[in-house]
XYZ file of C-alpha atoms in Angstrom:
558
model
C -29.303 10.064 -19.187
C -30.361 13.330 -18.829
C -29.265 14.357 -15.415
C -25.063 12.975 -15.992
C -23.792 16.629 -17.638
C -25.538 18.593 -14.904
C -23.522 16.385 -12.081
C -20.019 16.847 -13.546
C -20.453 20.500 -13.834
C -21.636 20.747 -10.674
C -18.431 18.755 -9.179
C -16.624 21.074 -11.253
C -18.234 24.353 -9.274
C -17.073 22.655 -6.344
C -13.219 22.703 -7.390
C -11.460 26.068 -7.862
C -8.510 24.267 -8.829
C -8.281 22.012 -11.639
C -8.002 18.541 -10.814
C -4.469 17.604 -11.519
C -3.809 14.600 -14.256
C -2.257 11.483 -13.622
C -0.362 9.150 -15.710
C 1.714 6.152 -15.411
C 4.788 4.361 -17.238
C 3.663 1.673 -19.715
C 6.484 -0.645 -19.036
C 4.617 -3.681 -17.736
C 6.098 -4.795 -14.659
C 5.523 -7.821 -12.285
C 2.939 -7.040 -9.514
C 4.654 -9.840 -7.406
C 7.933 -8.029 -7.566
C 6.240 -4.777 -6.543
C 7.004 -3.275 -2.659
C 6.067 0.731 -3.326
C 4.347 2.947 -5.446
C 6.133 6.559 -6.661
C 4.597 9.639 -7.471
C 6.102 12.056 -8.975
C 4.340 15.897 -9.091
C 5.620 18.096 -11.640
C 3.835 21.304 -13.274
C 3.063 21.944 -16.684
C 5.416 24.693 -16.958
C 8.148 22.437 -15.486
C 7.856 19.587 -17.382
C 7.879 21.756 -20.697
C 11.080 23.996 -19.453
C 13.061 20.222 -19.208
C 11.367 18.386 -21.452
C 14.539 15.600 -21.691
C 15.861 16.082 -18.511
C 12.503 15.111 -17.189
C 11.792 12.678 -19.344
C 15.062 10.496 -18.561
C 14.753 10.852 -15.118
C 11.050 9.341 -15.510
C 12.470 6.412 -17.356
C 15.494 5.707 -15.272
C 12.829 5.946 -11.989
C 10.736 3.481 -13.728
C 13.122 0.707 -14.314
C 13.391 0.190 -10.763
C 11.496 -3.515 -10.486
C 10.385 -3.488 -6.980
C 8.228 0.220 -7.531
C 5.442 1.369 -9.509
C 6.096 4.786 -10.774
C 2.774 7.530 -11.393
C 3.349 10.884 -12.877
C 1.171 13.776 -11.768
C 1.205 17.081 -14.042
C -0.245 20.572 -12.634
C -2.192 22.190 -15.521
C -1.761 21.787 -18.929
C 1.054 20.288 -21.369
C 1.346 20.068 -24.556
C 3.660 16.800 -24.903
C 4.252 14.009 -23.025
C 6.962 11.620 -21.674
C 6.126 8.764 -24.744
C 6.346 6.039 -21.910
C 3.607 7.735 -20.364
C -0.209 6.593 -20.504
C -3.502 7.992 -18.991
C -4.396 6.739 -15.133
C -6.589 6.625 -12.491
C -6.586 7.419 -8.594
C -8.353 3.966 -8.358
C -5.338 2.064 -10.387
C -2.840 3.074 -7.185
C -5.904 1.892 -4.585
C -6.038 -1.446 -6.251
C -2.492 -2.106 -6.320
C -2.786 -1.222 -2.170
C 1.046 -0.320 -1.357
C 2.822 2.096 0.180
C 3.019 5.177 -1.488
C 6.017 7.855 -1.579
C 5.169 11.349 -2.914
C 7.987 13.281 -4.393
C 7.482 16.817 -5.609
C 9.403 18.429 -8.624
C 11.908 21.484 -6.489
C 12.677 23.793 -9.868
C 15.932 24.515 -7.581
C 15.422 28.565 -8.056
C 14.522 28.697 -4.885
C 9.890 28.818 -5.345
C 8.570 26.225 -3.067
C 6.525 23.166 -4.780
C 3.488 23.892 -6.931
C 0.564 22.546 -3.989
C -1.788 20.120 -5.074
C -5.339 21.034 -5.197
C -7.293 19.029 -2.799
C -9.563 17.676 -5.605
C -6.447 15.515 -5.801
C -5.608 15.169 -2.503
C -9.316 13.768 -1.827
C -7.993 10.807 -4.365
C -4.796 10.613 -2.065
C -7.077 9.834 1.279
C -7.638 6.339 0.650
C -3.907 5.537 -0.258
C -1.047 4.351 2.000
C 0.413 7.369 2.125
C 3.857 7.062 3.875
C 6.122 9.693 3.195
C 5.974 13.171 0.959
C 9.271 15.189 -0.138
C 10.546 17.160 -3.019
C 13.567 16.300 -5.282
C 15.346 18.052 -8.063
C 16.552 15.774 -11.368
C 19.998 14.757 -9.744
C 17.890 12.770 -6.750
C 18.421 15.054 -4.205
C 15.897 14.745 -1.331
C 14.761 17.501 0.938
C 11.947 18.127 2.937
C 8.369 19.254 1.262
C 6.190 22.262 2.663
C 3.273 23.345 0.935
C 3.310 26.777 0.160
C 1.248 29.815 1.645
C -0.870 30.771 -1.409
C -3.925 32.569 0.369
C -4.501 35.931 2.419
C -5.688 34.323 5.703
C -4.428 32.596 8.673
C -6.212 29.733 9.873
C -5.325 27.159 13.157
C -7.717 23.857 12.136
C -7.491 22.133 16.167
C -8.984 18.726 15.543
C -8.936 16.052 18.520
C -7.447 12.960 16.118
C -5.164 11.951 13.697
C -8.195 12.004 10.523
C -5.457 9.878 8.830
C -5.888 6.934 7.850
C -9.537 8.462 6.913
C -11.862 5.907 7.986
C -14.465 8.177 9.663
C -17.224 10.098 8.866
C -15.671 12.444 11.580
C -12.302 12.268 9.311
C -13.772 12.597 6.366
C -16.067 15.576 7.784
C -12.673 17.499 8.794
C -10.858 16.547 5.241
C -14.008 17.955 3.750
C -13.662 21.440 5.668
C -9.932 21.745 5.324
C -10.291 21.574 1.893
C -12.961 23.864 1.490
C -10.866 26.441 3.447
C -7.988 25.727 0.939
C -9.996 26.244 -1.739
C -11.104 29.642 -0.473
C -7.895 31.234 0.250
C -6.987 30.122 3.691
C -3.521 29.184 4.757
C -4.141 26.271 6.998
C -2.098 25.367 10.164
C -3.370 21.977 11.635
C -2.650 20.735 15.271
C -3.473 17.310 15.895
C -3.695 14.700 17.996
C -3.290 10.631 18.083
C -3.781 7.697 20.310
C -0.064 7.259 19.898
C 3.189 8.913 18.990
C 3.425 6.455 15.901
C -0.182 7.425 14.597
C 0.921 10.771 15.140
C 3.938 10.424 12.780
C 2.137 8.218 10.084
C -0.666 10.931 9.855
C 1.883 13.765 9.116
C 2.404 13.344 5.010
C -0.788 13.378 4.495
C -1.952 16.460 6.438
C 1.035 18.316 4.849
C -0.538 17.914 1.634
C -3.526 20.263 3.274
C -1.436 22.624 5.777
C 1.628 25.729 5.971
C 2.219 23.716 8.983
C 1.241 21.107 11.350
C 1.533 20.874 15.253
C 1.062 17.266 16.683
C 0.341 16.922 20.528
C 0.017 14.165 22.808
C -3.580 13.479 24.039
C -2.566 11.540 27.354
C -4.374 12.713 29.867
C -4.408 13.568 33.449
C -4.821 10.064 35.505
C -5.672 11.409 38.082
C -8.339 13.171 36.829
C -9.432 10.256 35.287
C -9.756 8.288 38.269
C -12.178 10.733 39.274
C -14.816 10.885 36.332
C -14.464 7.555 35.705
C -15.770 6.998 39.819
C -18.389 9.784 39.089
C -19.835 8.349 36.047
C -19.964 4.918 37.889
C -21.670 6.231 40.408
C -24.322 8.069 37.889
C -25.095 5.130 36.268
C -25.116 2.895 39.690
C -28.240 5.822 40.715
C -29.971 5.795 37.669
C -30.088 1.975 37.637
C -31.368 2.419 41.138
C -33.665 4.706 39.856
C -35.082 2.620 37.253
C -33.392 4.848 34.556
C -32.041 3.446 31.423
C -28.187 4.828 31.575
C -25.374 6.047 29.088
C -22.401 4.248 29.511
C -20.985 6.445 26.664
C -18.398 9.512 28.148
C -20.626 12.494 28.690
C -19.898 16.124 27.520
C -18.419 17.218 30.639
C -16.419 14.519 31.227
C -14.799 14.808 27.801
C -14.339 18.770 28.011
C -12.522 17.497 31.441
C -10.569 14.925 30.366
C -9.348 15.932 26.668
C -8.426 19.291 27.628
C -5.036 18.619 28.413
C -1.677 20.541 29.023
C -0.794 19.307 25.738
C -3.672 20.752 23.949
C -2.519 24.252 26.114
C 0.568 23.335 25.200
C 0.210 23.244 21.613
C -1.832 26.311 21.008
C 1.032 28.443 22.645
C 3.722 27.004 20.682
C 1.852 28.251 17.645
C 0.930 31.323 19.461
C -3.086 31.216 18.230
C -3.580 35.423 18.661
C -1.588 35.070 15.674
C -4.045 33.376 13.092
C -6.983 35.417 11.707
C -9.480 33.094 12.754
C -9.779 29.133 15.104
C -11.472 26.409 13.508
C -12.118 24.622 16.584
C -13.467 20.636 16.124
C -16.077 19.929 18.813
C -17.304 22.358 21.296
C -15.743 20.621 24.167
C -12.369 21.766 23.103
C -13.395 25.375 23.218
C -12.052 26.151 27.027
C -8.192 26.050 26.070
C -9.210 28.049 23.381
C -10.344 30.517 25.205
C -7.743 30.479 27.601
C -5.015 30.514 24.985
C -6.502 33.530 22.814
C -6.040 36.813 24.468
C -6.290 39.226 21.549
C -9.681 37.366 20.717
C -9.191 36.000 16.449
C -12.577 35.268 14.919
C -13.426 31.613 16.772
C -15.531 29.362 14.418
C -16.502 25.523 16.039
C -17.856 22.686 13.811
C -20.212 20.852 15.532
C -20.304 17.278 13.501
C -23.269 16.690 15.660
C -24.952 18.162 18.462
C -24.019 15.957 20.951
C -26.471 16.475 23.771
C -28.818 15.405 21.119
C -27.869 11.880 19.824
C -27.348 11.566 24.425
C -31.064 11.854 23.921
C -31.536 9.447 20.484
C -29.296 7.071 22.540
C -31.261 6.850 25.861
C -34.583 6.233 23.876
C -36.908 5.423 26.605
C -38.955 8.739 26.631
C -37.947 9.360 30.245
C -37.128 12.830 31.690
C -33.726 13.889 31.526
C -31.046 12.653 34.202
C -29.245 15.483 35.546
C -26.354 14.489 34.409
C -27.431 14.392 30.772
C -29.028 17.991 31.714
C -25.545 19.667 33.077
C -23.801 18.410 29.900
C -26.600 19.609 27.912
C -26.052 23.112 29.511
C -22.451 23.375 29.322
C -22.530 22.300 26.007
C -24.809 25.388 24.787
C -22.985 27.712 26.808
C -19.796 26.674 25.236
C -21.091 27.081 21.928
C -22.564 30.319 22.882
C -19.060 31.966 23.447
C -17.526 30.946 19.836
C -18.314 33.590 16.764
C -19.765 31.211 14.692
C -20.925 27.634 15.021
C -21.108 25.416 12.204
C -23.918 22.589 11.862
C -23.457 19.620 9.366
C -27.225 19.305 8.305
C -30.128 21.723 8.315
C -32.270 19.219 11.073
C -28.901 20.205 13.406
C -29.211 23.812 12.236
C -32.496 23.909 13.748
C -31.578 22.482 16.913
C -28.512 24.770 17.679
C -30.618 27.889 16.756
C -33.233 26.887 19.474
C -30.682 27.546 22.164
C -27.959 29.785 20.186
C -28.239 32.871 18.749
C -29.418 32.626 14.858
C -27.090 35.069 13.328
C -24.532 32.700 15.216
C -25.422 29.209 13.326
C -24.095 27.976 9.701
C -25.139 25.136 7.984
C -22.198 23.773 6.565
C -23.064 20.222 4.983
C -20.232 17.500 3.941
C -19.186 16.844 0.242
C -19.803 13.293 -1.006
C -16.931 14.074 -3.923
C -14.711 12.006 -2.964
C -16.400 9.047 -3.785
C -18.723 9.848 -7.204
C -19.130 7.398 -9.284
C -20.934 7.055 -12.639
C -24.767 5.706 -11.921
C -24.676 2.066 -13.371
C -27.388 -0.452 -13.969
C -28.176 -3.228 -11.890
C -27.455 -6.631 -12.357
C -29.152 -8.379 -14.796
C -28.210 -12.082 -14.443
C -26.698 -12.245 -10.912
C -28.292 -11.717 -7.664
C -28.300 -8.579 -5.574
C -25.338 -8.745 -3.645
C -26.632 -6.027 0.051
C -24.533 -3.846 2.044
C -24.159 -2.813 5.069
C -20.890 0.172 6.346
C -19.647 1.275 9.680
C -17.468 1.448 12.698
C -18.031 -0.212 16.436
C -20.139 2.499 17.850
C -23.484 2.056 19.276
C -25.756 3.357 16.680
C -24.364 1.679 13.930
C -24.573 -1.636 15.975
C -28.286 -1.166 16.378
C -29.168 -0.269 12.977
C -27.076 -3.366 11.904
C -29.151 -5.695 14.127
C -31.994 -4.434 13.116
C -30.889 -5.092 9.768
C -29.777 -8.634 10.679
C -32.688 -9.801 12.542
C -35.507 -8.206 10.879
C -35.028 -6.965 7.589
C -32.584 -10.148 6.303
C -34.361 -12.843 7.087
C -37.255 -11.402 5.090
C -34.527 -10.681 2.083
C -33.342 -14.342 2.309
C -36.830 -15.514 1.845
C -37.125 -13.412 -1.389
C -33.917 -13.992 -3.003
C -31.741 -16.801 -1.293
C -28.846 -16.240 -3.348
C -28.349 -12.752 -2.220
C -25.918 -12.141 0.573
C -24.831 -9.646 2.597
C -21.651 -7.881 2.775
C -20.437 -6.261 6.428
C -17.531 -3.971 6.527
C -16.073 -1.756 9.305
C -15.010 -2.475 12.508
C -19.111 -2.808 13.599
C -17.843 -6.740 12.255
C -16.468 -6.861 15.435
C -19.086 -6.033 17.465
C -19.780 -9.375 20.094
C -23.715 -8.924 19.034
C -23.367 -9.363 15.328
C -20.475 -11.885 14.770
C -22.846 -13.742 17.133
C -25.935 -13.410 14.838
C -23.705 -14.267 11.807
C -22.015 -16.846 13.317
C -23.050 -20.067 10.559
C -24.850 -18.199 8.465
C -23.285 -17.776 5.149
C -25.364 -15.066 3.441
C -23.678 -12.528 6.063
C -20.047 -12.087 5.165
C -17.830 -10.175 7.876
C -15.303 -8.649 5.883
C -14.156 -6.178 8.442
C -12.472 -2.836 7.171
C -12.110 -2.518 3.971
C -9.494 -0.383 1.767
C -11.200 2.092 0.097
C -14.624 3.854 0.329
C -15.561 3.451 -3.026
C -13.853 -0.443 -3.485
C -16.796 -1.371 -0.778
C -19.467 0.582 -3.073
C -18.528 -1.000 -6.146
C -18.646 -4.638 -5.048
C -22.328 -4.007 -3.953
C -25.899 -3.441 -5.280
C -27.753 -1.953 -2.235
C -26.679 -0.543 1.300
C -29.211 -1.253 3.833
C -28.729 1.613 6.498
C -31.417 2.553 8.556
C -30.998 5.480 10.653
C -31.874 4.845 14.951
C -29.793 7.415 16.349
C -30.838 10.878 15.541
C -28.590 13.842 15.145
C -25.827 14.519 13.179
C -24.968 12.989 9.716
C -24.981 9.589 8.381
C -22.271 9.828 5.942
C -22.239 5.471 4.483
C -25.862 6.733 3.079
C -24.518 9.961 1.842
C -21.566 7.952 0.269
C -23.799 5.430 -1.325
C -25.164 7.676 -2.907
C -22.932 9.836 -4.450
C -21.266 5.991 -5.181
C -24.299 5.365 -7.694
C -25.904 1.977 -5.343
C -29.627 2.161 -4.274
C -30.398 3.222 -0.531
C -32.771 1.832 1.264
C -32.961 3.675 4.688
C -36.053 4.260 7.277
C -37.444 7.324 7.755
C -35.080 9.119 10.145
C -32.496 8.416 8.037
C -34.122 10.179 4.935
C -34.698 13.119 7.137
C -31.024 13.229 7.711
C -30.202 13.959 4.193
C -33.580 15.997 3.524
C -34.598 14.135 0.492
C -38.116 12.601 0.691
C -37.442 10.690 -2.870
C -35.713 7.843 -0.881
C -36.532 4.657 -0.654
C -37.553 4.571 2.870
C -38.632 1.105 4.928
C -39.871 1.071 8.011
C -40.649 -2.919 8.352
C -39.248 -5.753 6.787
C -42.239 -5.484 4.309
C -41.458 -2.717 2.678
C -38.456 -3.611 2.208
C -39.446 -6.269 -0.073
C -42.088 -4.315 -1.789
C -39.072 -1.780 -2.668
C -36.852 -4.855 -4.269
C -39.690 -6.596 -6.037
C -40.327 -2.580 -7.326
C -36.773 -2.238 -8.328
C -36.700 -5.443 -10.487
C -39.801 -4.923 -12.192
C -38.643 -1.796 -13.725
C -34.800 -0.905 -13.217
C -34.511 1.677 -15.894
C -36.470 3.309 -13.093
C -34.266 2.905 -10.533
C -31.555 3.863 -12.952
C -32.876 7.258 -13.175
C -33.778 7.015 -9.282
C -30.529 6.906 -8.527
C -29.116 9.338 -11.093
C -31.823 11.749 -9.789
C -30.526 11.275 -6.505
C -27.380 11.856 -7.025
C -27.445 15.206 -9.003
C -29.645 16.393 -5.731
C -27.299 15.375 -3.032
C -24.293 16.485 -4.972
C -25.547 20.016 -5.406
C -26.997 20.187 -2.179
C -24.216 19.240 0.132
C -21.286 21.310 -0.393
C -19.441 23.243 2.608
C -19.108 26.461 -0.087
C -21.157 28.725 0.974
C -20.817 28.914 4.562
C -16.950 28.568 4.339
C -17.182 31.680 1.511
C -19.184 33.380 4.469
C -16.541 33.009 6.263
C -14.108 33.931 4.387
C -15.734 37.486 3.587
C -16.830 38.111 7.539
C -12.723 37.201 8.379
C -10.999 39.636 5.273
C -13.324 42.496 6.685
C -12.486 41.641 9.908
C -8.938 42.383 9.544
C -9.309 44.736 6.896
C -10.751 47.639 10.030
């Protein structure tokens, strides 16, 4: 294929650090015995410099029954452990077990070589539990990764993002390691629904930050007494009013409610006039950034979507809009308004933030699909198409999937009745659908699933159609970058900006597009391959984040 040379070196643009190697022992062991997985970090230079001392610790780690033990080197060696062999990320997410990281301390004092976040994109989809250094006579301290860039950064995000089973986590793993990559020193502060997600999302971020700062999100209950009454009574008006309402929490009521004396809290333990620049997650968490910043550092917020927007793609009866909807629309702009720069996720959302904020004041900063590329590969020749469908309990994806359900598979059953459907997320448990594929055995629920690219693989097509403007739809995004053929509606082609989809708008054409794809697949082959090298060089947070970078060093520089 012509295109497949072109797509790794363009992954490999997107990567300023190598990608580390990884490589397991080749002592077969029992996968029934088998409670843990290890992984041990060492660089090149380190594994050369103890060459038998390394080497017998490996071996005396690996005899352990109950643990699987993976060896990650940091640049190049020249000779290997002999019990080691060549592995794969994917090898650990198949075995699905916990997972301890241990880093190689030199004991001279120099903190852990960091792994780049190439790697630590593998690392998302693992059950990460704990991360520490050791030295070769199993001593066990604490790991930190080390402050290799020029600038400060505080990353504020409003969840845990691990486990990463978001778009919105994998949205904020994308930008954290794009500011890695591009010489930032990260501090994250976090939050969770609970002290215990809290805790269980702290290896993994540490991987990513200098530092991390978790803070409760409980909130004020009194103050939740009182939106929740005043967004009762909104909706009790409009419904008097004959206006279709959002029961969905509103702008204001979430810059309200979610600004909390923790988040204050937080943000003056780590003192934020300190950092050289905020990376603030959501506009609504802008006010106790402003009143936590007295000495003003460069304030950058990622949108993920703008919100009053998809309020809009949600009501979708073409009425006026409710003042309600109009007052969060308004506070949301002037929010955004007051931050340095504001970062949209797709050009469409560029375009709508520029009508109301300042141009010089909007970035597009798209997601990278990276971490789940896979080599294009052909379709089934003897089996039938086996569809997909990817995404959590929210209120656009529950549409789209019933639209799916009721319109477009019935159809698909006609033309292939061996085919079936495979659901994952938490949109399985949506009352609607389990109710529409309750007896039918063509729609398999298979709820949340472990890995990204472990859903991808076990299907031939993800039907996603796109009702909910605004924002980004990573699953198509995903699929891809995962090699699988997309067939999406026309909103959702505009949210990736490529008009070479294969776009349905009727159950129709969604069987003209199958009974195209089987008459020729070497076509769809290429399709896909075509599609892939596009979206892969088109959606990278580079740029804007290099942007960045530049405006902050001059910044400090005078």
């Amino acid at each position: 294929m012509g295109g497949r040379s072109g797509i790794i070196e363009s992954i490999g643009s997107m990567t300023s650090a190598q990608e580390a190697q990884i490589y397991t022992v080749s002592k077969p062991k029992s996968e029934l015995l088998l409670k843990a997985i290890n992984i041990l970090v060492f660089a090149g230079d380190d594994l050369e410099n103890n060459f038998g001392e390394i080497s017998d610790f490996i071996s005396k780690k690996s005899q352990i029954q109950t643990s699987e033990v993976y060896v990650v080197l940091l640049g190049d060696v020249k000779e290997l452990p002999v019990d080691l062999v060549q592995s794969t990320f994917g090898d650990l997410a198949r075995l699905d077990l916990p997972v301890e990281i241990l880093f190689y301390d030199d004991g001279k004092g120099r903190p852990p070589k960091n792994l780049p976040p190439a790697t630590i994109y593998h690392l998302a989809e693992l059950r990460l539990v704990s991360i520490q250094s050791f030295d070769l006579e199993g001593n066990l301290k604490s790991y930190a990764r080390a402050a290799d860039g020029k600038l400060e950064i505080l990353f504020l995000f409003p969840g845990a993002m691990f486990p990463v089973n978001m778009g919105a986590h994998r949205r904020a793993l994308n930008m954290l390691a794009a500011l890695v990559e591009h010489g930032f020193n990260v501090t994250i502060a976090y939050t969770g629904a609970s002290a215990r997600i809290r805790q269980e999302a702290a290896p993994f971020l540490r991987l990513l930050a200098k530092q991390i700062e978790p803070f409760s999100n409980k909130q004020n209950p009194l103050l939740k007494v009182v939106v929740e009454a005043k967004k009762a009574l909104r909706m009790f008006v409009n419904r008097l009013r004959g206006i279709r309402s959002i029961s969905a929490e509103s702008f204001i009521d979430r810059a309200r409610l979610r600004n909390n004396k923790h988040l204050r809290k937080a943000l003056a333990q780590l003192d934020a006039n300190n950092f050289d620049a905020i990376f603030v997650n959501y506009a609504w968490m802008l006010p106790s950034v402003e009143r936590k910043t007295i000495y003003r550092p460069l304030i950058i917020c990622d949108t993920h979507d703008v919100q009053y927007f998809r309020t809009l793609s949600m009501k979708g009866d073409g009425k006026a809009l409710t003042a309600s909807i109009r007052r969060s629309k308004n506070r949301e702009i002037s929010l955004l308004r007051r931050a340095d720069y504001v970062l949209a996720i797709s050009e469409r959302d560029g375009d709508l933030l520029r009508r109301d904020i300042p141009v010089e004041k909007v970035l597009v900063a798209p997601s990278s699909y990276r971490y789940c590329f896979m080599e294009v590969r052909k379709p089934r020749a003897s089996s039938p198409m086996v569809f997909g469908f990817l995404g959590r309990d929210m209120p656009a994806n529950v549409v789209a999937l019933e639209l799916v359900l009721n319109e477009w598979w019935p159809a698909i059953s006609r033309y292939s009745p061996a085919s079936k459907i495979v659901v994952a997320g938490s949109v399985c448990s949506a009352p609607g659908i389990r109710k529409i594929a309750f007896l039918n055995d063509s729609i398999e629920l298979v709820g949340s699933v472990r890995t990204v690219t472990g859903f991808f693989e076990g299907i031939d097509v993800l039907l996603s159609p796109v009702l909910v403007a605004g924002g980004m739809n990573f699953k198509n995004a995903e699929a891809i970058v995962a090699g699988v053929t997309l067939i999406t509606n026309r909103l959702g082609a505009e949210a990736i900006g490529d008009g070479d989809l294969h776009i349905a708008n009727s159950a129709q054409d969604v069987i003209e597009l199958l009974k195209n794809i089987e008459l020729d697949p070497e076509a769809e082959l290429q399709h896909r391959a075509r599609s892939q090298d596009v979206l892969m060089r088109k959606f990278t947070p580079n740029p804007a984040v290099e942007m960045l970078a530049a405006l902050i060093s001059q910044r400090k520089s005078t």
